[in-house]
Coordinates of C-alpha atoms in Angstrom, one line a residue:
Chain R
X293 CA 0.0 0.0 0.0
X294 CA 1.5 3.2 -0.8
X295 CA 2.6 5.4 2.5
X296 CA 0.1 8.7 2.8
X297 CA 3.4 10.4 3.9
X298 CA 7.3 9.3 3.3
X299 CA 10.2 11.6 3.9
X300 CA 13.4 10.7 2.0
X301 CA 17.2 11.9 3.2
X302 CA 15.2 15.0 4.3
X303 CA 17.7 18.3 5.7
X304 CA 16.9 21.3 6.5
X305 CA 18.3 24.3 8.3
X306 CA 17.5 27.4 9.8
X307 CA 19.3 30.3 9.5
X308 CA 22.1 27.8 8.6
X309 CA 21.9 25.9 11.8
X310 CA 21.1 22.2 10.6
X311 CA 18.0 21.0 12.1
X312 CA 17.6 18.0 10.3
X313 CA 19.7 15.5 8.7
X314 CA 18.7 13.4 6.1
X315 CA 15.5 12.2 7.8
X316 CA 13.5 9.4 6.9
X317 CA 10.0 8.6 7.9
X318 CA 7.2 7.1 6.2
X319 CA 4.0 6.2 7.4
X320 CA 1.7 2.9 7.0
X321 CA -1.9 4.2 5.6
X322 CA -4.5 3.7 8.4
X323 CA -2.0 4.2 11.5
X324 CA -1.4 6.2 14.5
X325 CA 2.6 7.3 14.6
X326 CA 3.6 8.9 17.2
X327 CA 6.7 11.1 17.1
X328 CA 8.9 11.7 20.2
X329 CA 12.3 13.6 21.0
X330 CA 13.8 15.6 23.0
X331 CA 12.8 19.7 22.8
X332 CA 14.5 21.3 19.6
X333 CA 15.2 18.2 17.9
X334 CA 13.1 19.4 14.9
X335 CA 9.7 17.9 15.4
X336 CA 7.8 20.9 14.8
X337 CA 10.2 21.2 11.5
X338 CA 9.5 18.0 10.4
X339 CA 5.5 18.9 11.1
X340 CA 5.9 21.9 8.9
X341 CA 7.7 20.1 6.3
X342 CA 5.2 17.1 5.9
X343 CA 2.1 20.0 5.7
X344 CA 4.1 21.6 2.8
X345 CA 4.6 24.7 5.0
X346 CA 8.5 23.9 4.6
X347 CA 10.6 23.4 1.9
X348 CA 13.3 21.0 2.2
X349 CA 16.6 22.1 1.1
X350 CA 17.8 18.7 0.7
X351 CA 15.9 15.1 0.2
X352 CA 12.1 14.3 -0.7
X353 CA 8.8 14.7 0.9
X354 CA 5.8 12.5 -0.7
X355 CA 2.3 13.6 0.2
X356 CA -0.3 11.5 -0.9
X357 CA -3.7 12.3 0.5
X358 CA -6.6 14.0 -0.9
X359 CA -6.7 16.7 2.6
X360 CA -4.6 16.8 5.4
X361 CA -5.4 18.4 8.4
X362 CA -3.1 20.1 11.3
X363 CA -3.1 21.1 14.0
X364 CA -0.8 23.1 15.6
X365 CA 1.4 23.6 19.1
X366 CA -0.4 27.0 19.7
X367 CA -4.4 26.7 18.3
X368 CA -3.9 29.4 15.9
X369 CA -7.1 30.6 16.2
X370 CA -8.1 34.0 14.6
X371 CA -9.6 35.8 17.5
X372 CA -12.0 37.9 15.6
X373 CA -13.7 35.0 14.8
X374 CA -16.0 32.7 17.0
X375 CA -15.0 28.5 17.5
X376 CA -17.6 28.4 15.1
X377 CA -16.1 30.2 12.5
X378 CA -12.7 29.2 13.5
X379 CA -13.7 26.1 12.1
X380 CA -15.9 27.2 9.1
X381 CA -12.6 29.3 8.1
X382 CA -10.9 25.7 7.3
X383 CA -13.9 24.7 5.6
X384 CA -14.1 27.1 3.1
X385 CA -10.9 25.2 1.2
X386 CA -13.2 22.6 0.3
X387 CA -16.1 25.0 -1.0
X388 CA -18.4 23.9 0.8
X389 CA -21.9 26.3 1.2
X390 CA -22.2 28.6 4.4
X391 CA -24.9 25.8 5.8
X392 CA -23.3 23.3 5.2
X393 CA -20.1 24.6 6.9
X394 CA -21.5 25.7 9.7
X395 CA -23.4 22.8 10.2
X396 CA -19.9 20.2 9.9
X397 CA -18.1 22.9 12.4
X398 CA -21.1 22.6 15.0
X399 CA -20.6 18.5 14.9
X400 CA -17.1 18.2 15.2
X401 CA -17.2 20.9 17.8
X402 CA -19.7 18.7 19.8
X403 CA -17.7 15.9 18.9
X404 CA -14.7 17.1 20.5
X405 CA -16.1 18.2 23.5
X406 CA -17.2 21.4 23.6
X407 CA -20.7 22.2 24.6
X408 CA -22.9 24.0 22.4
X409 CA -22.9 27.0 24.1
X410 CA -19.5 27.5 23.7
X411 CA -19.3 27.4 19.5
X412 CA -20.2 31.3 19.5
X413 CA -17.4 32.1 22.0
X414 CA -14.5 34.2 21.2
X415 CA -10.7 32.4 21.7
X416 CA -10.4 34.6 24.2
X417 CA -13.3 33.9 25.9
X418 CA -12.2 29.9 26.3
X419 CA -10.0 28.2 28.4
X420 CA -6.4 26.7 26.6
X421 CA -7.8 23.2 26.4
X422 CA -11.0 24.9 24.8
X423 CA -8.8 26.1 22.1
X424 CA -7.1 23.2 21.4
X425 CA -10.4 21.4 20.9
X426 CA -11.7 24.0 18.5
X427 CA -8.2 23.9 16.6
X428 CA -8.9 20.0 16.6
X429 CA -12.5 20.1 15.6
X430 CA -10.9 22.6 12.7
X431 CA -8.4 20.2 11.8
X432 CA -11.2 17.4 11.7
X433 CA -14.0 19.0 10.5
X434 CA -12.2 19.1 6.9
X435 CA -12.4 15.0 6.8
X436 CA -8.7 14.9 5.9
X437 CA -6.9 11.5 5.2
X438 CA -4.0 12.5 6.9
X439 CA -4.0 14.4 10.4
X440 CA -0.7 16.2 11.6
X441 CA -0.8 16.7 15.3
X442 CA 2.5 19.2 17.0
X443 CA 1.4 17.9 20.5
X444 CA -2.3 18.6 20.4
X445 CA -3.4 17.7 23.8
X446 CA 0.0 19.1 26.1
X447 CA -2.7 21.5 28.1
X448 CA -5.7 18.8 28.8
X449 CA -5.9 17.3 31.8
X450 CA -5.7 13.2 31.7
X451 CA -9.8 12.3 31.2
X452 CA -10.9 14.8 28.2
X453 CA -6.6 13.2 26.1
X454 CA -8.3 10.4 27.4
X455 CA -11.8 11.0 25.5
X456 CA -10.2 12.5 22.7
X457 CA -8.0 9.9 21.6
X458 CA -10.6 7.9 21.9
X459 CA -12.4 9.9 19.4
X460 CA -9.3 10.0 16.7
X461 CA -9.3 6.1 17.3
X462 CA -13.0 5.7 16.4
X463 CA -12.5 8.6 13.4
X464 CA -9.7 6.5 12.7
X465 CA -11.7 3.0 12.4
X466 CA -14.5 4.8 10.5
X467 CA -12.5 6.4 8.0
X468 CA -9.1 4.6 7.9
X469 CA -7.4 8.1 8.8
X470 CA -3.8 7.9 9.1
X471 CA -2.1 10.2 11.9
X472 CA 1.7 11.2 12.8
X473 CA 1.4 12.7 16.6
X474 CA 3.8 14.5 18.3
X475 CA 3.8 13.8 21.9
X476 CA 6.3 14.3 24.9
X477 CA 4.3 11.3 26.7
X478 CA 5.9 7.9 26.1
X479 CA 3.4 6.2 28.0
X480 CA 0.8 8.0 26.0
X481 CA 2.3 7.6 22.9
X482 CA 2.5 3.4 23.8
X483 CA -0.9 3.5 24.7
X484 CA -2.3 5.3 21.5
X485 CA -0.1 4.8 18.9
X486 CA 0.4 2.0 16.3
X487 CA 4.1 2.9 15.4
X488 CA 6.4 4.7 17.6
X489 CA 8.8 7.1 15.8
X490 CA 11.4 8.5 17.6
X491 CA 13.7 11.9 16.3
X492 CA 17.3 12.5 17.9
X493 CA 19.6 14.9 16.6
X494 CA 17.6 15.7 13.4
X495 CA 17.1 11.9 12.5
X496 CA 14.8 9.6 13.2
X497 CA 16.8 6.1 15.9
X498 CA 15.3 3.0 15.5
X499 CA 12.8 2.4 18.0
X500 CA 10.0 -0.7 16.2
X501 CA 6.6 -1.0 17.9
X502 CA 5.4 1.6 20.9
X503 CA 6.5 -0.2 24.3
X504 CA 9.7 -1.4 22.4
X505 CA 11.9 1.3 24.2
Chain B
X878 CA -9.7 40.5 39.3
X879 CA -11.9 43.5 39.3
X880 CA -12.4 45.8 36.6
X881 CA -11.2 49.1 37.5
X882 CA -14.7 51.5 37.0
X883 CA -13.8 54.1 34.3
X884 CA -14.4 58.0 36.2
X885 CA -17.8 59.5 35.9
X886 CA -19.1 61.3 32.7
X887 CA -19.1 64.3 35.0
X888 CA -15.6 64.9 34.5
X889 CA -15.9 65.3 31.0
X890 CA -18.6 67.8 31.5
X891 CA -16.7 69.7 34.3
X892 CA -13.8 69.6 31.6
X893 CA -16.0 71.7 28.7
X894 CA -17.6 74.0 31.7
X895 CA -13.9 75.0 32.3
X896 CA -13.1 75.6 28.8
X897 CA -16.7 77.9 28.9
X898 CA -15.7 79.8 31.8
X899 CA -12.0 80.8 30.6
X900 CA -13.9 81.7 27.0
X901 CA -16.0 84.1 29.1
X902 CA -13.1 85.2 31.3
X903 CA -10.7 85.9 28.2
X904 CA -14.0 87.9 26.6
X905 CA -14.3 89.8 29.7
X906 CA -10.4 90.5 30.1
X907 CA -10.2 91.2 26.8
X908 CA -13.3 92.6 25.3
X909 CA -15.3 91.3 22.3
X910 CA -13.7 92.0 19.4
X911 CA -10.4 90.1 20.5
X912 CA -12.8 87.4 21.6
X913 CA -17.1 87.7 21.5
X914 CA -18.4 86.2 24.6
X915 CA -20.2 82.9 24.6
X916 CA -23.4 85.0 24.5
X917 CA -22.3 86.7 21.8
X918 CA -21.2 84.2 19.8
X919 CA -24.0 82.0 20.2
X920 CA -26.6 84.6 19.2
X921 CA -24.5 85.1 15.8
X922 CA -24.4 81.1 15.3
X923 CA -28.0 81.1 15.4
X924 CA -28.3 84.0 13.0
X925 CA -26.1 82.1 10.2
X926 CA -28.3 79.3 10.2
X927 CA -31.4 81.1 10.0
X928 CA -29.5 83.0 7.1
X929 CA -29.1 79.8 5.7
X930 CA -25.6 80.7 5.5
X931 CA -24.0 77.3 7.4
X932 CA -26.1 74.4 5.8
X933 CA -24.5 75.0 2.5
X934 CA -20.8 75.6 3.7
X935 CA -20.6 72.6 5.9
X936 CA -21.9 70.3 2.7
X937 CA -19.3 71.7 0.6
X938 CA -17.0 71.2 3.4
X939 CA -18.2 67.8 3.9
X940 CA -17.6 66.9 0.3
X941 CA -14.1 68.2 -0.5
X942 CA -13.1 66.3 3.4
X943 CA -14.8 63.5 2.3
X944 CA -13.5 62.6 -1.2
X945 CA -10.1 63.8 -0.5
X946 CA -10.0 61.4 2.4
X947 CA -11.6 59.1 0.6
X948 CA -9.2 58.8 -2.1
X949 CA -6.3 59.2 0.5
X950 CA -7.3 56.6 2.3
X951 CA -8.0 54.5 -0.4
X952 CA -4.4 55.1 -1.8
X953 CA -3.0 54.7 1.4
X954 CA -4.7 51.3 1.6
X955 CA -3.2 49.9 -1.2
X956 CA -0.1 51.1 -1.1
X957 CA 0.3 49.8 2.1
X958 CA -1.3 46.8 1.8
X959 CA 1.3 46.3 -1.3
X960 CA 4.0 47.6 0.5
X961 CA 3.7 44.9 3.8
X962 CA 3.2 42.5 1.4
X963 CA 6.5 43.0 -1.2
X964 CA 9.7 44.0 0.6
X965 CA 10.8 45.7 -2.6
X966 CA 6.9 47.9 -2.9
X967 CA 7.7 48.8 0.8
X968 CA 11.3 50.2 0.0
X969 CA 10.2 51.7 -2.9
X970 CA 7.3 53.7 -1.2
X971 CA 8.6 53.6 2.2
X972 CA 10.9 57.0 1.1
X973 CA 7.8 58.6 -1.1
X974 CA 5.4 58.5 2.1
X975 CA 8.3 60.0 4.6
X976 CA 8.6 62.8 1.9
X977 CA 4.6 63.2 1.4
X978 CA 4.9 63.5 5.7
X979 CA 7.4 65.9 5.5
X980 CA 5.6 68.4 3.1
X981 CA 3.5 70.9 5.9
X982 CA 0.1 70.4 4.7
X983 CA -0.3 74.9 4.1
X984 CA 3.0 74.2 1.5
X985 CA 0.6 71.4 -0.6
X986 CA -2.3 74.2 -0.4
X987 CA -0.2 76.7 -2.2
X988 CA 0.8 74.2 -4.6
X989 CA -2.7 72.8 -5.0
X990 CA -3.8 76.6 -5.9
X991 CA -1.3 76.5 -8.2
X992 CA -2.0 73.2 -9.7
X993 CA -5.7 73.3 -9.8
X994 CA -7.4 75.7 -8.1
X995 CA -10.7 76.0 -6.6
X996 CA -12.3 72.6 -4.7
X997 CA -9.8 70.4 -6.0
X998 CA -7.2 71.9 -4.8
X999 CA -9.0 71.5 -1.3
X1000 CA -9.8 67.9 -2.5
X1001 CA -6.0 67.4 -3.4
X1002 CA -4.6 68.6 0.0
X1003 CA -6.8 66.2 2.1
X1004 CA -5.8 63.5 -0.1
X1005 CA -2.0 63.8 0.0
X1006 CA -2.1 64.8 3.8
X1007 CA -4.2 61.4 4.3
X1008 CA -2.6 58.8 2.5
X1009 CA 1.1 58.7 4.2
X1010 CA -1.0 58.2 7.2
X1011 CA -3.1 55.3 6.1
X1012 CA -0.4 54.0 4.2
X1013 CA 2.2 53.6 7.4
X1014 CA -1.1 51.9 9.0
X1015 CA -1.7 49.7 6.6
X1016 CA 2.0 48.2 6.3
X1017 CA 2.4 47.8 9.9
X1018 CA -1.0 46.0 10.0
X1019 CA -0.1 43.9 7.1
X1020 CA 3.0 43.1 9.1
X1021 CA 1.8 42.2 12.5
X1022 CA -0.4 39.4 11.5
X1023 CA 0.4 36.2 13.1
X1024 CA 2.6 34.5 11.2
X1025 CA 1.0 31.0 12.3
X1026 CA -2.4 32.2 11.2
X1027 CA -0.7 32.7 7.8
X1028 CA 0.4 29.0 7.4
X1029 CA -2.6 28.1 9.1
X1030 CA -4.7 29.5 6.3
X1031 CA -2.3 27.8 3.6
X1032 CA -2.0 24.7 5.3
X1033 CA -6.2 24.2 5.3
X1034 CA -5.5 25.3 1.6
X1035 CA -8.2 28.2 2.0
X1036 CA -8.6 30.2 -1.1
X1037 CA -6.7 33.5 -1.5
X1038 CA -10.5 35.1 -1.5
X1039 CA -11.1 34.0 1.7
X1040 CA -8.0 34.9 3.5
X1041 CA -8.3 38.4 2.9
X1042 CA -11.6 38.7 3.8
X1043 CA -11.4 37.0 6.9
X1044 CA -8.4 37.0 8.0
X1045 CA -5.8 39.7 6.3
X1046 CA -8.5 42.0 6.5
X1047 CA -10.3 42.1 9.9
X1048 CA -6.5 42.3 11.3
X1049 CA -5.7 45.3 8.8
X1050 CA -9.0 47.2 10.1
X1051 CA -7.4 47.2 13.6
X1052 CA -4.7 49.4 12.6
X1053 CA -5.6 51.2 10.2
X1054 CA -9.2 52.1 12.0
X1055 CA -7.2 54.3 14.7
X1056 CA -5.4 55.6 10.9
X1057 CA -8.8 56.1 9.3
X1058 CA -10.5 58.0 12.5
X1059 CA -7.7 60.3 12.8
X1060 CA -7.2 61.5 9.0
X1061 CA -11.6 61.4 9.1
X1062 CA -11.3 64.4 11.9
X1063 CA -7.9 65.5 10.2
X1064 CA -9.3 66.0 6.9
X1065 CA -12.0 68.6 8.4
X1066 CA -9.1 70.7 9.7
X1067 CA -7.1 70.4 6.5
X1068 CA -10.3 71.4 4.0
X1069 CA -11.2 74.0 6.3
X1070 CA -7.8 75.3 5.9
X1071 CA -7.3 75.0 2.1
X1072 CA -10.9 76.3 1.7
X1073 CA -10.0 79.6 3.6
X1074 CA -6.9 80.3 1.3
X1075 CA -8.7 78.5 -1.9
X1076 CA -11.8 81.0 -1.6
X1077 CA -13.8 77.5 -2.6
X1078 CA -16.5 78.2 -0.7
X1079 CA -17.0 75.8 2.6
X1080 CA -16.5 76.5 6.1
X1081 CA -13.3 78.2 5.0
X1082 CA -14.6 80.2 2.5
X1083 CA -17.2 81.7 5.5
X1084 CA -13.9 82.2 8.1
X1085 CA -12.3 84.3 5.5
X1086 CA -15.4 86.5 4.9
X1087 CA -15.8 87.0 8.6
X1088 CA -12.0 87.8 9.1
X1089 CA -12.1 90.2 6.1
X1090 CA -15.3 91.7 7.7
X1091 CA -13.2 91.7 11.4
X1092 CA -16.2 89.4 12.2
X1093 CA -14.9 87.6 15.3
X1094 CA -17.8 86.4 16.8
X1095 CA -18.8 84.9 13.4
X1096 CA -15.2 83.5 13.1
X1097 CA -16.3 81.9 16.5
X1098 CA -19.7 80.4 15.3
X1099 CA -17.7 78.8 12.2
X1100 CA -15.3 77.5 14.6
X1101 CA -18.0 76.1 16.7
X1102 CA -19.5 74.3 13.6
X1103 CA -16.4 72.4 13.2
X1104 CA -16.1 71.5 16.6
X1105 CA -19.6 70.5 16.7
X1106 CA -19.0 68.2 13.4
X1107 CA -16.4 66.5 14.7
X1108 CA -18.0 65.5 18.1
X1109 CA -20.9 64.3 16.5
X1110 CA -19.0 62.3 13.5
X1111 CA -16.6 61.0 16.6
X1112 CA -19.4 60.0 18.9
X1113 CA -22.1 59.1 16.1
X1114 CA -19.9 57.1 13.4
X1115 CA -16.5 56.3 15.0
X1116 CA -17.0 55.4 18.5
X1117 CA -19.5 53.1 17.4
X1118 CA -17.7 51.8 14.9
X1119 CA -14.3 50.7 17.4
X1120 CA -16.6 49.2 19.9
X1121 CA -18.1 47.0 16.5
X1122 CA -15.0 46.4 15.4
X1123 CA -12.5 45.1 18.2
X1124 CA -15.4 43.4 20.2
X1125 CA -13.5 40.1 20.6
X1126 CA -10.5 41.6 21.9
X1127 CA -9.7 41.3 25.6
X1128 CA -8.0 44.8 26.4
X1129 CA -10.9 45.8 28.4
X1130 CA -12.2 47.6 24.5
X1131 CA -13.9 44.9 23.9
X1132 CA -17.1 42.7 26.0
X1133 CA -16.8 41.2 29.1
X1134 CA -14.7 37.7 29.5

């Protein structure tokens, strides 16, 4: 089956700094990965290069889904516009009518958790593990075949990670979604995760199945 | 924590009443040619409207402010907008808007005359003294938009359309609305100005009768028209406008958390 995402001998740098060197990753269609290294060891990088936010100045990246979906470390959420249209705003790559979007942002914002009061709030008028929901639902909502996640539960408490993964599992069974997760939680990332990848020093160290090491 | 209650309305009014009483004071110290008394100057207010005399002006007024700011503020807009968005349209234009800034808005009046004369040298003026403004607005909004927001929108693969209507642009109108408000009130003070030394009818046009006629309580009334325009147009159009506009914010500007 052909990988949704494959990096090949992958470098990149910023400002000249080398961030990462000659990286390969590629994922099996229909899995959970979950990514895991130490702070500044380029995950985020590696994130942003698999979105096509990145260009790689050396190596290959190979996208092959019809949408992808992010999210982000911080929500970004534009805060002039309510978790409702935070998550419309994604939905209007796909064309979709005004009804329509609304009506797929107010399920997957149910879905995820937050009550239906809280869809015409402003950002600023939710708590940080609000936001990440909405920038979830947003990411969700689009019904992308592969989902980049730059550690998209760190503020939640244990229950609601808890209930969410549970949700990306079911989305996951449903739609055969593939995922790569990055995660500071190994015992997380064993629980959840199908394939455990794990970055050090701008490469990715053999590590096999989650629980392995 | 507790929002700290803003001071009473009173202290606005106690403000004005102190302005009044000086007015009177200087009219008293210095008799009513210098300065007419607020009596005074009232009665001859009252006496130019019913004369029909200030309806008239303050449209004309109204129109040369209006499309010269308008087509400042329009320029401004997209040079700016052009200018956050290409380093090379901001170096180019960075140096042409310092040296529109630098030009004292009297010496683009004499020019004006010179160029066109009548209205549109009044309409000119306003333009060229709003647009540097708008213009350094406008590139430092295009600037400070969050930079995740941007790859946000491009990951999500939202249409160009889109992103500028709802996102570039509701982040623009945040600074460039203080821009726009300021030129709005500026551009009164500029026609009014150009008008006087244009002879292009307007408020200006009335001031420079009244001088010529050593008409100082009438000088006063015209002044009080423009005073009067700009309060309302602040308290009418723009305050209503911010309070719209930067309603999800959390500065205190905005509702309640």
């Amino acid at each position: 089956m052909t990988a949704p995402l494959r990096l090949e001998g992958v470098e990149f740098a910023h400002d000249g700094k080398p961030v990462l060197r000659g990286l390969d990753l590629s994922l099996r269609a229909g899995t959970i990965t979950a990514l895991m290294g130490p702070s500044g060891c380029g995950k985020s990088t590696l994130i942003a290069l698999a979105a096509g936010l990145l260009t790689p100045d050396a190596g290959r990246v190979a996208r092959r889904c019809a949408r992808l979906g992010i999210v982000f470390q911080d929500p970004a959420l534009l805060p002039w516009k309510t978790a409702l249209g935070n998550v419309g705003f994604a939905l209007r790559g796909l064309g979709l009518g005004r009804a329509e979007r609304r009506a797929r942002a107010r399920a997957m914002l149910e879905a995820v958790g937050l009550d239906p009061g809280d869809a015409g709030k402003f950002p600023r008028q939710l708590s940080g593990g609000m936001r990440q929901r909405v920038a979830l639902a947003r990411a969700l909502a689009v019904e992308p075949d592969l989902l980049l996640c730059d550690e998209p539960f760190a503020v939640l408490d244990a229950e609601p990670r808890r209930a969410l993964w549970q949700l990306l599992r079911q989305i996951r069974e449903r739609t055969g979604l593939t995922m790569l997760v990055v995660t500071h939680d190994r015992d997380e990332a064993t629980a959840e995760a199908d394939c455990l990848a794990v970055m050090d020093k701008g490469r990715i160290v053999p590590s096999g199945q989650p629980g392995a090491g | 924590m507790a929002r700290k209650r803003p001071p009473s309305r009173l202290w606005s009014l106690a403000g004005l009443a102190l302005l009044l009483v000086l007015w009177e004071a200087g009219h008293r110290i210095w008799g009513p040619l210098v300065l007419p008394g607020l009596a005074e100057t009232g009665v001859t207010l009252w006496r130019m409207i019913a004369e029909g005399m200030v309806a008239p002006a303050l449209a004309q007024t109204a129109g040369n402010a209006g499309m010269g700011w308008a087509a400042g503020a329009a320029a401004g807009m997209i040079a700016g907008t052009l200018a956050g968005l290409r380093p090379e349209a901001q170096r180019a234009l960075q140096p042409v808007a310092v040296v529109l800034l630098g030009i004292p808005a009297i010496a683009w009046v004499v020019l004006a005359l010179l160029w066109f004369g009548g209205r549109w040298a009044v309409v000119f003026t306003v333009a060229v003294a709003t647009g540097p403004l708008v213009f350094a607005a406008a590139v430092a909004g295009v600037h400070s938009l969050d930079g995740g927001l941007i790859r946000m929108a491009q990951a999500f693969r939202v249409p160009l359309g889109a992103r500028l209507a709802h996102m570039h642009l509701p982040h623009m109108l945040v600074h460039v609305f203080p821009a726009l408000a300021t030129t709005l009130a500026m551009s009164w003070k500029v026609s009014v100005m150009a008008e006087l030394l244009a002879g292009a009818g307007g408020i200006g046009d009335g001031l420079a009768t009244a001088r010529a006629h050593v008409d100082t309580a009438a000088m006063m009334g015209w002044v009080l028209v423009v005073v009067a325009v700009l309060v309302a147009v602040d308290l009418a159009l723009l305050q209503p406008l911010q309070r719209r506009m930067v309603h999800w914010r959390d500065d205190g500007r905005g509702v309640g958390a």
